[in-house]
Coordinates of C-alpha atoms in Angstrom, one line a residue:
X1 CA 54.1 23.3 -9.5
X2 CA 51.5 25.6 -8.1
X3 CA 49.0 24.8 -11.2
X4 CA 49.7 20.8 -10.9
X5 CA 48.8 21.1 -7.3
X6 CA 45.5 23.1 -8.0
X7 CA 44.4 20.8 -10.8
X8 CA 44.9 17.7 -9.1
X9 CA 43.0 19.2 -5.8
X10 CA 40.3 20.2 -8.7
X11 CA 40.1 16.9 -9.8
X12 CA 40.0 15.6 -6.3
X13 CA 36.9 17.5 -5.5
X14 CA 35.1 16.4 -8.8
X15 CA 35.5 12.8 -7.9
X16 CA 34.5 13.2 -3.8
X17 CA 31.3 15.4 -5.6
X18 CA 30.5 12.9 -8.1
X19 CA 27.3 10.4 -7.2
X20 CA 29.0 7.2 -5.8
X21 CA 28.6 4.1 -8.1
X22 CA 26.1 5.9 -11.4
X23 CA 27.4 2.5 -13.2
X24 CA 26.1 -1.0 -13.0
X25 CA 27.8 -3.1 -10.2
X26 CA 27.3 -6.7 -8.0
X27 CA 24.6 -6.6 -5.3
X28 CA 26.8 -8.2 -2.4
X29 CA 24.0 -10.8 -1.5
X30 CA 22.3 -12.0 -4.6
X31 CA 25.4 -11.3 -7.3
X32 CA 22.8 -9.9 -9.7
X33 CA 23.0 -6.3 -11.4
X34 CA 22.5 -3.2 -9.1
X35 CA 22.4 0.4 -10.0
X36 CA 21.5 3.3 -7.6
X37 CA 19.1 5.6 -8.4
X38 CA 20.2 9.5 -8.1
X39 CA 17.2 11.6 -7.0
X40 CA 17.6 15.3 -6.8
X41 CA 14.6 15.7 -4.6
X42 CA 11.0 14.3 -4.0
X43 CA 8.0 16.2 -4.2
X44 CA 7.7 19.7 -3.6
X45 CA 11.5 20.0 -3.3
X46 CA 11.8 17.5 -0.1
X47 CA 15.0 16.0 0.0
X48 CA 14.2 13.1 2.5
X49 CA 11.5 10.8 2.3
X50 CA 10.3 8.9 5.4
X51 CA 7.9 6.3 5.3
X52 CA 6.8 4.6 8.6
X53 CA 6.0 0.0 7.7
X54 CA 3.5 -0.9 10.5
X55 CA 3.7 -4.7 10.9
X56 CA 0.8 -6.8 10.8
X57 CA 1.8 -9.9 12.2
X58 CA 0.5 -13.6 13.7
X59 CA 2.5 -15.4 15.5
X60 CA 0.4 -18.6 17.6
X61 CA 0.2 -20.0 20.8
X62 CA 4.6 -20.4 22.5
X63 CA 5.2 -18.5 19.2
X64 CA 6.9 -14.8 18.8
X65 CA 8.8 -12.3 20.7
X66 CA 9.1 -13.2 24.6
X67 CA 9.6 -9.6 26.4
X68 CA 10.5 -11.7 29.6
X69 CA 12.9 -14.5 28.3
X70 CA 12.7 -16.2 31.8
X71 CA 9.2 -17.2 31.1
X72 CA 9.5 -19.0 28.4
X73 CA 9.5 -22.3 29.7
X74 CA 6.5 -22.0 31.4
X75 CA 2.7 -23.6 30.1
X76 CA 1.3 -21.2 29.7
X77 CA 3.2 -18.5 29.4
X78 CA 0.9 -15.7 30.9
X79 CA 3.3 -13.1 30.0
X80 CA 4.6 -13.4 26.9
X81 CA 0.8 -14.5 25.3
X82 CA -0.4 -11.1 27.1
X83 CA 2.3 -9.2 25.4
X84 CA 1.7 -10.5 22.2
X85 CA -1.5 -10.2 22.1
X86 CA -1.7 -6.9 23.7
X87 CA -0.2 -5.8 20.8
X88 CA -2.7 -7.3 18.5
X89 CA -6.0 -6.4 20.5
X90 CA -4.9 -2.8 21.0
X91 CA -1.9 -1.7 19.9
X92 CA -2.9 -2.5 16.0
X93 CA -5.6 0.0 16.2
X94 CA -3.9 2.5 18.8
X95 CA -0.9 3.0 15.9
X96 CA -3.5 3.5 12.7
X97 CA -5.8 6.2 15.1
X98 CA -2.5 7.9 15.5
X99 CA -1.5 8.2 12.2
X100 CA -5.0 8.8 11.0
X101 CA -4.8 12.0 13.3
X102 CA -2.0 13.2 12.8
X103 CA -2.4 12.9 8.8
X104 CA 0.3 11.2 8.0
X105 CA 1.0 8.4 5.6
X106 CA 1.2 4.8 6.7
X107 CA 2.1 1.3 5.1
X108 CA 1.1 -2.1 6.5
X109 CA 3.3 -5.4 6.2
X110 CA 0.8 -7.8 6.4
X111 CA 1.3 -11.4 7.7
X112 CA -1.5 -13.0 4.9
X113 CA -3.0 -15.0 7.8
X114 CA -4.0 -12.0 9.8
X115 CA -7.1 -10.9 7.8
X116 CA -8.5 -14.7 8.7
X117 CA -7.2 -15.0 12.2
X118 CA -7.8 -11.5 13.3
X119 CA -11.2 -10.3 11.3
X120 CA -12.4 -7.8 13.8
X121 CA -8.6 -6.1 14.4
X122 CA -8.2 -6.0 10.7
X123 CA -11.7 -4.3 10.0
X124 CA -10.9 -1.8 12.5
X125 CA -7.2 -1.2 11.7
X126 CA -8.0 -0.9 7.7
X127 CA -11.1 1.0 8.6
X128 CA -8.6 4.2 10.3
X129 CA -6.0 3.9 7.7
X130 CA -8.2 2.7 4.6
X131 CA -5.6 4.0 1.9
X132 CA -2.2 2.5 3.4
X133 CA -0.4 0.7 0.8
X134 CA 0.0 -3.2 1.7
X135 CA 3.3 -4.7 1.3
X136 CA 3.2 -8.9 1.2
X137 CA 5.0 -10.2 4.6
X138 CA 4.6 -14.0 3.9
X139 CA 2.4 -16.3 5.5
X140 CA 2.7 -15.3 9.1
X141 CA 5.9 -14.9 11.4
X142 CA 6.6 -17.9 13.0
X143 CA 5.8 -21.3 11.3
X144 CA 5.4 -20.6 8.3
X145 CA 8.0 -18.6 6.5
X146 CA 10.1 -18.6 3.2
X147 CA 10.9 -22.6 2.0
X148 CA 14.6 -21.1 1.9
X149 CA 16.4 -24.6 1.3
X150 CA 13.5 -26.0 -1.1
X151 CA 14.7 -23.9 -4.3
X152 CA 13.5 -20.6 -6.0
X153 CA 10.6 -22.9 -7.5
X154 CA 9.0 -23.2 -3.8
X155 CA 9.8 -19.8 -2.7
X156 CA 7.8 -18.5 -5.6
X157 CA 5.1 -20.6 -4.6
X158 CA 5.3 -19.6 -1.6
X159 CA 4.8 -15.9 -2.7
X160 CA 2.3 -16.6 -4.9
X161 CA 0.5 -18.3 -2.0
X162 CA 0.8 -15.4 0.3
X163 CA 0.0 -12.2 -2.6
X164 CA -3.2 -15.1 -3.4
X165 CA -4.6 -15.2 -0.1
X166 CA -4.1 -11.3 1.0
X167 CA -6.0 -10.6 -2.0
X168 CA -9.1 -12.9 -1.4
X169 CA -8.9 -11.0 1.9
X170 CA -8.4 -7.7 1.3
X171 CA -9.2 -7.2 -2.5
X172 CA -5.6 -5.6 -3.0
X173 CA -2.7 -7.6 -5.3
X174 CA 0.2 -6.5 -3.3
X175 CA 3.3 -5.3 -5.6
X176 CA 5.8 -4.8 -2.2
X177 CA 7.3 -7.5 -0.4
X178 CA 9.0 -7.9 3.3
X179 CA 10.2 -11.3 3.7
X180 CA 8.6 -12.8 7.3
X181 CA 11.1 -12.2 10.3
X182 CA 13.5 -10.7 8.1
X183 CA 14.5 -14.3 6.7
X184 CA 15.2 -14.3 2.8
X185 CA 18.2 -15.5 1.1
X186 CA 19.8 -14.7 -2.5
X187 CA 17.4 -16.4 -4.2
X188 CA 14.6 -14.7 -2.8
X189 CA 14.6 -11.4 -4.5
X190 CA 14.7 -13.0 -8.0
X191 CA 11.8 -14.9 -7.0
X192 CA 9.7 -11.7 -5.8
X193 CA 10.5 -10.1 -8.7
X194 CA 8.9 -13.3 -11.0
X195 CA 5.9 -13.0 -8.9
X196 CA 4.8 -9.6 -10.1
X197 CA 6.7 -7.8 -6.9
X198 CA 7.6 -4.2 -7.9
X199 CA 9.7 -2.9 -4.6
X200 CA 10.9 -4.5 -1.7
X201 CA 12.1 -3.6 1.9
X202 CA 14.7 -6.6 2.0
X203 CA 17.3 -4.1 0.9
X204 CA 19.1 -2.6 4.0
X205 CA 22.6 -1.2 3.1
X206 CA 21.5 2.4 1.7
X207 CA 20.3 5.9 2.0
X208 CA 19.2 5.7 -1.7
X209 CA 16.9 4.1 -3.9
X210 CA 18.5 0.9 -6.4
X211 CA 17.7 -1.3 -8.8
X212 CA 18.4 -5.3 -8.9
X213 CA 18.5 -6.1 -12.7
X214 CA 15.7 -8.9 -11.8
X215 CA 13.2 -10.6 -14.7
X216 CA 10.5 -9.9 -15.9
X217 CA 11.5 -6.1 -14.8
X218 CA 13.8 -4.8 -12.1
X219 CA 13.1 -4.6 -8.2
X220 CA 13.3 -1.6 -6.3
X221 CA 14.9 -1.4 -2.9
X222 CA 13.6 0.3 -0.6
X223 CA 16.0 1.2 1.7
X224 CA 15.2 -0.6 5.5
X225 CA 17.8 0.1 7.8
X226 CA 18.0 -2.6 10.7
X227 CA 19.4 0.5 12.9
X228 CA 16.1 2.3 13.0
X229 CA 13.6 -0.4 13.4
X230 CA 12.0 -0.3 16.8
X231 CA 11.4 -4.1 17.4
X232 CA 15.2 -5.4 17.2
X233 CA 16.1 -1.8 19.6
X234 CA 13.4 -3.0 21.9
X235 CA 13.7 -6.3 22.7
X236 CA 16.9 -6.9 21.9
X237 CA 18.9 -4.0 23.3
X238 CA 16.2 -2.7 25.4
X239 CA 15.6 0.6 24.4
X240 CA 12.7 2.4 25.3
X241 CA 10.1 4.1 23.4
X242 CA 11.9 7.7 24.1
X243 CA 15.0 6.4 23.2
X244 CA 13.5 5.3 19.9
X245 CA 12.1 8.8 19.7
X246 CA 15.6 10.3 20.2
X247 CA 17.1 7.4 17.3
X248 CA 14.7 8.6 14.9
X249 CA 14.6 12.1 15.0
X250 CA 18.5 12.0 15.5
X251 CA 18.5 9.7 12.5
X252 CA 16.0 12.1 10.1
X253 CA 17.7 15.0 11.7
X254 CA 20.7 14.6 10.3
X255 CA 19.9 13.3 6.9
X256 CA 18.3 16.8 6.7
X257 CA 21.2 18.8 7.9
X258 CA 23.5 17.1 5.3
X259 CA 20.5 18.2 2.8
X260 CA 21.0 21.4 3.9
X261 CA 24.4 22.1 3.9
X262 CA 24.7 21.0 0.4
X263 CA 21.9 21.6 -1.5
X264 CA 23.2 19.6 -4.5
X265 CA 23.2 16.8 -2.3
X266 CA 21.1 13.7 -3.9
X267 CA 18.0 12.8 -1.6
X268 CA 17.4 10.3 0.7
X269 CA 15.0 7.8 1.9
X270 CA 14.6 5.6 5.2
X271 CA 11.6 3.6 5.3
X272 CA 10.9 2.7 9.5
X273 CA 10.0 -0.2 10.5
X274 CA 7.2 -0.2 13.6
X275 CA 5.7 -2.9 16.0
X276 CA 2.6 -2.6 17.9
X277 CA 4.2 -4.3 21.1
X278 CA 6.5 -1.0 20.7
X279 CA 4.8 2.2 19.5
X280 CA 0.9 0.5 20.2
X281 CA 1.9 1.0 23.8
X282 CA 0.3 4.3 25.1
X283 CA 3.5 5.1 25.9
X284 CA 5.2 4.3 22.9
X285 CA 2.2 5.7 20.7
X286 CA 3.1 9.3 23.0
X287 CA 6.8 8.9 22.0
X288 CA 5.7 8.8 18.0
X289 CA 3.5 11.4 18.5
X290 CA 6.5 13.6 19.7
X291 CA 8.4 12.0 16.3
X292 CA 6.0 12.8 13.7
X293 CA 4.8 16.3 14.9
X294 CA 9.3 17.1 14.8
X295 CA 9.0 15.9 11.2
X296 CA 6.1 17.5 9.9
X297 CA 8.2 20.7 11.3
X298 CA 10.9 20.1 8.8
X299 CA 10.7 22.0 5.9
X300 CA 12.9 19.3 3.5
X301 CA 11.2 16.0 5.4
X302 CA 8.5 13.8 3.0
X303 CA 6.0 12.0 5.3
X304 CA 4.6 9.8 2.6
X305 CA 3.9 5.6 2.0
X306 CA 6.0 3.6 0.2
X307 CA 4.0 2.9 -2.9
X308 CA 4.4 6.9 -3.1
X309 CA 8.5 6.4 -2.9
X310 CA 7.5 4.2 -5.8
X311 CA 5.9 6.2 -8.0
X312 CA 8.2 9.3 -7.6
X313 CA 11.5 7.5 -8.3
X314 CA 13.2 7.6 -11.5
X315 CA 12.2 5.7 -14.3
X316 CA 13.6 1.9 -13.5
X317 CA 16.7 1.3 -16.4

């Protein structure tokens, strides 16, 4: 009796060890094929990756976040234009300083209309961080966004439209994709994927890297956790930038202490999304400041850009 209950509490601790789902299953939105990807650790033995997303983003005139909702009635609305374009004029190019002196990887989301609109705020912003990888956002983030009801047919026109035009601008063919305002739909991931997109940040159920089985080769997500991005904290549960300071390294934090008390533990990745009406604030900039010197602190933490995340991952089945 005593051997029967040690082999089946054996047996119970091989299957609570074993990686969860190593087989092929249903993604949950778009039905297709997913497989997680089971990464022992990342470069230099770090076993969490953390890649910040700065958003580039146009929005136009009564368009965008409102950060006083009682004001947005009003013509014109003094306010809410300031605060968006606050964000534009100098919080853009207060973020890239930062992370240019603090040496730490960045990404940029780009809106593809922003290099046209904003000329001087783009030269400056790709002048600090001149190496950042550039992940698609669509056309901008308010009037023009994926044709979700017209058919995977127009959304890859739409794509193609948006990697066409950030490439005349910027002389990079973008192989990442974040759909506009967070809007895509089942169909949308497929389409990417036809368009030449090699990862997305549309994926945000996960600590880990996976695969949709997509054609003419698989997608990578990324994953994007809704939970750590600062705009949605900010605006819609009003958090502050040191609260967003405490989120993050509480998030990280712990990823790392699981990491270290088992080191046979798979690593993990969190890619964090960032707004310039947020963190381009001085204080908000002072709050990631605090954020990224704790991380560069931690031994088993990867400050690095997404493309990186894509290049280190295991070869795509």
């Amino acid at each position: 009796m005593r051997l029967f209950a040690l082999l089946a509490l054996c047996a119970a601790c091989l299957v609570l060890s074993a990686p969860a789902r190593s087989e092929n299953y249903e993604d949950w939105i778009t039905g297709l094929p997913r497989r997680d990807l089971h990464v022992q650790s990342w470069p230099e033995q770090k076993k969490v990756a953390v890649s910040f997303v700065l958003y580039v983003e146009v929005w136009g005139h009564d368009q965008g976040p409102n950060f006083r909702s009682d004001m947005g009635g009003r013509k014109p609305d003094i306010v809410d234009e300031a605060f968006r374009q606050y964000a534009i004029n100098w919080g853009l190019p207060r973020t890239a300083r930062l992370f240019q002196d603090m040496g730490v990887p960045l990404s940029l989301a780009l809106n593809a209309q922003f290099p046209l609109q904003q000329p001087g705020v783009w030269k400056k912003l790709r002048s600090a961080v001149p190496h950042a990888p550039i992940v698609a956002h669509g056309m901008n983030n308010s009037t023009d966004l994926l044709p979700l009801s017209q058919g995977p047919e127009a959304q890859r026109a739409y794509i193609r439209q948006t990697l066409d035009l950030i490439e005349m601008e910027t002389g990079i063919r973008s192989i990442g994709w974040s759909s506009p305002s967070v809007y895509p739909n089942a169909e949308t991931f497929a389409a990417t994927a036809a368009e030449g997109i090699r990862y997305s940040l549309d994926g945000m159920d996960s600590d880990i890297l996976s695969t949709l089985e997509t054609k003419p080769t698989s997608l990578l997500l990324i994953p994007y956790p809704p939970t750590v991005v600062d705009m949605g904290q900010y605006l819609s549960r009003f958090k502050e930038a040191a609260d967003l300071e405490r989120l993050w390294i509480d998030y990280v934090g712990e990823l790392v202490r699981e990491a270290k008390a088992d080191p046979t533990r798979e690593a993990t990745v969190v890619a964090i999304g960032i707004h310039p009406f947020v963190v381009g604030t001085p204080a908000g900039a002072a709050a990631l400041r605090r954020v990224l010197q704790a991380f560069q602190k931690e031994d088993l933490v990867w400050l690095t850009d997404v493309e990186a995340i894509l290049r280190a991952s295991p070869s795509q089945p």
